[in-house]
Amino acid sequence: MAMIHQDVEKILVSEEELRAINKRLGEQITRDYAGKNLFIVGILKGSIYFMTDLTRNIDLPLEIDFLGVSSYGSSTRSSGEVKIVKDLDKAIEGYDVLLIEDILDTGRTLQYVSEMLQSRKANSIAICTLLDKPERRAPEVNIHPKYVGCDVPNEFVVGYGLDYDQKYRNLPYIGSLKRSIYE
Ligand code: IMP
Ligand code: MG
């Protein structure tokens, strides 16, 4: 029988730490966006666990939508060639858009997405990422997240939305995988 917890090498961000992150970021966003027209956009699919927990910690009226992006290339790195597979359902003109991402790695995905959204006349566009690998940022990328859950070391992580080959998203924490899984 295939189980998922046994494939985890190490827990990097525990369920308790994730709860604390969601509470802290939710409170910050509640303060920063009071009186604004908040539109939460989750980047599919990695952000959905984070987005559902984070938004329940935001005490403001808000709308949610999803942007489906798929990046070409291998399963453990992104090429920066991003394809939009699900666009937003409505125009974002006049909204204060907060993009929710699972992890900021090279930053190429979010660079592409934010450039695409710039032309749509949102009132503001900002980024909230659960995880950041700052030392992995590509030199041509100019992305500065307004909110970061926590930094993670430069290793491949899974869980709480993040996948390896589309699996392990349902782990309730963030962990690294045993080498035998991806080698
Ligand atoms: P970027 O365009 O290089 O910033 O890559 C962003 C996307 O790559 C994320 O939304 C993830 O889907 C994926 N990614 C990057 N690093 C990891 C990781 O360590 N685990 C799982 N997915 C990752
Ligand atoms: Mg992703």
Tab-separated table of C-alpha atoms and ligand atoms in Angstrom:
chain	number	residue	atom	x	y	z
A	1	MET	CA	0.000	0.000	0.000
A	2	ALA	CA	1.417	3.394	-0.993
A	3	MET	CA	1.373	5.928	1.839
A	4	ILE	CA	2.620	9.505	1.683
A	5	HIS	CA	4.073	10.405	5.093
A	6	GLN	CA	6.728	7.710	4.836
A	7	ASP	CA	8.186	9.381	1.714
A	8	VAL	CA	9.009	12.531	3.701
A	9	GLU	CA	12.644	13.005	4.703
A	10	LYS	CA	12.120	15.986	6.994
A	11	ILE	CA	9.286	18.303	8.054
A	12	LEU	CA	10.388	21.870	7.263
A	13	VAL	CA	7.228	23.818	8.173
A	14	SER	CA	4.894	22.097	10.622
A	15	GLU	CA	1.095	22.388	10.751
A	16	GLU	CA	1.456	24.566	13.834
A	17	GLU	CA	3.900	26.868	12.057
A	18	LEU	CA	1.560	27.077	9.060
A	19	ARG	CA	-1.287	28.131	11.352
A	20	ALA	CA	0.907	30.855	12.853
A	21	ILE	CA	1.914	32.076	9.373
A	22	ASN	CA	-1.715	32.249	8.237
A	23	LYS	CA	-2.706	34.165	11.345
A	24	ARG	CA	0.174	36.654	11.049
A	25	LEU	CA	-0.295	37.283	7.317
A	26	GLY	CA	-4.080	37.409	7.655
A	27	GLU	CA	-3.823	40.109	10.311
A	28	GLN	CA	-1.313	42.100	8.255
A	29	ILE	CA	-3.476	41.909	5.140
A	30	THR	CA	-6.551	42.876	7.152
A	31	ARG	CA	-4.755	46.039	8.313
A	32	ASP	CA	-3.206	46.885	4.938
A	33	TYR	CA	-6.345	46.380	2.834
A	34	ALA	CA	-8.985	47.928	5.084
A	35	GLY	CA	-11.205	50.167	2.962
A	36	LYS	CA	-9.791	48.749	-0.287
A	37	ASN	CA	-11.341	46.568	-2.930
A	38	LEU	CA	-9.518	43.300	-2.216
A	39	PHE	CA	-9.412	40.658	-4.934
A	40	ILE	CA	-7.544	37.487	-4.019
A	41	VAL	CA	-6.131	35.560	-6.973
A	42	GLY	CA	-4.784	32.070	-6.329
A	43	ILE	CA	-2.300	30.596	-8.781
A	44	LEU	CA	-3.456	27.044	-9.465
A	45	LYS	CA	-2.927	24.527	-8.215
A	46	GLY	CA	-0.225	24.935	-5.584
A	47	SER	CA	-1.781	27.872	-3.746
A	48	ILE	CA	-5.178	26.407	-2.904
A	49	TYR	CA	-4.437	25.007	0.580
A	50	PHE	CA	-2.649	28.213	1.591
A	51	MET	CA	-5.337	30.413	0.053
A	52	THR	CA	-8.254	28.752	1.829
A	53	ASP	CA	-6.554	28.955	5.229
A	54	LEU	CA	-5.137	32.454	4.716
A	55	THR	CA	-8.412	34.034	3.590
A	56	ARG	CA	-10.198	32.683	6.655
A	57	ASN	CA	-7.797	34.849	8.652
A	58	ILE	CA	-8.636	38.010	6.702
A	59	ASP	CA	-11.421	39.980	8.360
A	60	LEU	CA	-12.449	42.012	5.308
A	61	PRO	CA	-14.935	41.702	2.466
A	62	LEU	CA	-13.065	40.203	-0.474
A	63	GLU	CA	-13.519	38.271	-3.697
A	64	ILE	CA	-11.551	35.246	-4.831
A	65	ASP	CA	-10.655	33.821	-8.197
A	66	PHE	CA	-8.047	31.519	-9.688
A	67	LEU	CA	-5.492	31.816	-12.420
A	68	GLY	CA	-4.445	28.528	-13.987
A	69	VAL	CA	-0.882	28.543	-15.240
A	70	SER	CA	1.229	25.718	-16.479
A	71	SER	CA	4.912	26.051	-17.005
A	72	TYR	CA	6.667	23.929	-19.544
A	73	GLY	CA	9.691	21.881	-18.657
A	74	SER	CA	10.614	19.260	-16.116
A	75	SER	CA	8.675	18.692	-12.927
A	76	THR	CA	11.288	20.149	-10.566
A	77	ARG	CA	12.115	23.445	-12.284
A	78	SER	CA	10.240	26.125	-14.157
A	79	SER	CA	11.257	27.368	-17.580
A	80	GLY	CA	9.572	30.743	-17.429
A	81	GLU	CA	7.509	29.811	-20.466
A	82	VAL	CA	4.127	30.100	-18.872
A	83	LYS	CA	0.829	29.197	-20.450
A	84	ILE	CA	-2.463	30.545	-19.075
A	85	VAL	CA	-4.836	27.589	-18.869
A	86	LYS	CA	-7.547	29.357	-16.845
A	87	ASP	CA	-7.930	33.113	-16.936
A	88	LEU	CA	-9.785	35.252	-14.393
A	89	ASP	CA	-13.577	35.257	-14.685
A	90	LYS	CA	-13.916	39.016	-14.520
A	91	ALA	CA	-12.081	42.257	-15.180
A	92	ILE	CA	-9.808	43.432	-12.342
A	93	GLU	CA	-9.977	47.127	-13.210
A	94	GLY	CA	-10.230	49.124	-9.993
A	95	TYR	CA	-9.500	46.146	-7.718
A	96	ASP	CA	-6.603	45.744	-5.319
A	97	VAL	CA	-5.285	42.409	-6.496
A	98	LEU	CA	-3.330	40.132	-4.199
A	99	LEU	CA	-1.699	37.210	-6.005
A	100	ILE	CA	-1.356	34.088	-3.861
A	101	GLU	CA	1.474	31.705	-4.705
A	102	ASP	CA	2.778	28.579	-3.029
A	103	ILE	CA	6.462	29.213	-3.600
A	104	LEU	CA	8.638	31.848	-5.214
A	105	ASP	CA	11.575	30.069	-6.764
A	106	THR	CA	13.178	31.599	-9.878
A	107	GLY	CA	10.263	34.062	-9.882
A	108	ARG	CA	9.667	33.580	-13.618
A	109	THR	CA	6.066	32.428	-13.199
A	110	LEU	CA	5.060	35.447	-11.128
A	111	GLN	CA	7.039	37.816	-13.352
A	112	TYR	CA	5.026	36.605	-16.327
A	113	VAL	CA	1.717	36.705	-14.473
A	114	SER	CA	2.224	40.166	-12.986
A	115	GLU	CA	3.308	41.611	-16.337
A	116	MET	CA	0.207	40.135	-17.933
A	117	LEU	CA	-2.037	41.651	-15.251
A	118	GLN	CA	-0.313	45.091	-15.310
A	119	SER	CA	-2.124	46.005	-18.503
A	120	ARG	CA	-5.565	45.359	-16.992
A	121	LYS	CA	-5.675	48.548	-14.930
A	122	ALA	CA	-5.978	47.072	-11.471
A	123	ASN	CA	-5.771	49.654	-8.701
A	124	SER	CA	-2.810	47.711	-7.282
A	125	ILE	CA	-1.137	44.334	-7.717
A	126	ALA	CA	0.837	42.709	-4.905
A	127	ILE	CA	2.203	39.257	-4.174
A	128	CYS	CA	1.742	37.001	-1.170
A	129	THR	CA	3.803	33.826	-1.250
A	130	LEU	CA	3.789	31.111	1.380
A	131	LEU	CA	7.390	30.125	0.754
A	132	ASP	CA	10.387	31.917	-0.698
A	133	LYS	CA	13.714	30.597	-1.924
A	134	PRO	CA	15.428	33.995	-2.325
A	135	GLU	CA	18.791	32.621	-3.437
A	136	ARG	CA	17.138	30.897	-6.401
A	137	ARG	CA	15.838	34.106	-8.027
A	138	ALA	CA	16.673	34.405	-11.725
A	139	PRO	CA	18.811	37.475	-12.566
A	140	GLU	CA	16.279	38.926	-15.015
A	141	VAL	CA	13.417	38.687	-12.513
A	142	ASN	CA	12.270	41.808	-10.682
A	143	ILE	CA	9.667	40.496	-8.243
A	144	HIS	CA	9.340	41.625	-4.623
A	145	PRO	CA	6.625	39.854	-2.633
A	146	LYS	CA	4.733	42.084	-0.201
A	147	TYR	CA	4.020	39.119	2.092
A	148	VAL	CA	6.144	36.006	2.695
A	149	GLY	CA	5.195	33.117	4.984
A	150	CYS	CA	8.766	31.954	5.433
A	151	ASP	CA	11.991	31.325	3.570
A	152	VAL	CA	12.976	27.750	2.823
A	153	PRO	CA	16.385	26.313	1.998
A	154	ASN	CA	17.295	25.531	-1.569
A	155	GLU	CA	15.801	22.049	-1.717
A	156	PHE	CA	12.721	20.612	-3.335
A	157	VAL	CA	9.749	20.773	-0.974
A	158	VAL	CA	6.255	19.285	-1.072
A	159	GLY	CA	3.008	19.405	0.836
A	160	TYR	CA	0.268	21.896	1.729
A	161	GLY	CA	-0.368	22.401	-1.975
A	162	LEU	CA	3.124	21.861	-3.345
A	163	ASP	CA	3.569	18.814	-5.522
A	164	TYR	CA	6.151	16.477	-6.866
A	165	ASP	CA	4.841	15.095	-10.156
A	166	GLN	CA	1.309	16.217	-9.104
A	167	LYS	CA	1.434	14.223	-5.864
A	168	TYR	CA	1.973	15.022	-2.151
A	169	ARG	CA	-0.151	18.220	-2.313
A	170	ASN	CA	-2.361	16.816	0.457
A	171	LEU	CA	0.402	16.506	3.053
A	172	PRO	CA	-0.751	18.808	5.886
A	173	TYR	CA	2.783	20.240	6.371
A	174	ILE	CA	5.742	21.240	4.175
A	175	GLY	CA	8.493	18.681	3.926
A	176	SER	CA	11.382	17.487	1.843
A	177	LEU	CA	11.186	14.168	0.054
A	178	LYS	CA	13.507	11.234	0.430
A	179	ARG	CA	16.042	11.237	-2.395
A	180	SER	CA	14.949	7.777	-3.496
A	181	ILE	CA	11.606	9.257	-4.600
A	182	TYR	CA	12.957	11.624	-7.248
A	183	GLU	CA	16.269	10.035	-8.211
B	1	IMP	P1	9.265	29.867	-10.411
B	1	IMP	O1	8.605	30.330	-11.670
B	1	IMP	O2	10.633	29.294	-10.669
B	1	IMP	O3	9.285	30.889	-9.315
B	1	IMP	O4	8.480	28.595	-9.931
B	1	IMP	C1	7.307	28.692	-9.294
B	1	IMP	C2	6.584	27.394	-9.344
B	1	IMP	O5	7.472	26.271	-9.445
B	1	IMP	C3	5.817	27.190	-8.070
B	1	IMP	O6	4.537	27.736	-8.166
B	1	IMP	C4	5.805	25.696	-7.935
B	1	IMP	O7	4.712	25.168	-8.664
B	1	IMP	C5	7.063	25.235	-8.596
B	1	IMP	N1	8.112	24.978	-7.584
B	1	IMP	C6	9.252	25.666	-7.390
B	1	IMP	N2	9.969	25.143	-6.388
B	1	IMP	C7	9.252	24.099	-5.917
B	1	IMP	C8	9.463	23.140	-4.851
B	1	IMP	O8	10.460	23.139	-4.107
B	1	IMP	N3	8.473	22.222	-4.694
B	1	IMP	C9	7.356	22.167	-5.472
B	1	IMP	N4	7.128	23.042	-6.458
B	1	IMP	C10	8.063	23.991	-6.685
B	2	MG	MG	2.865	26.309	-8.728
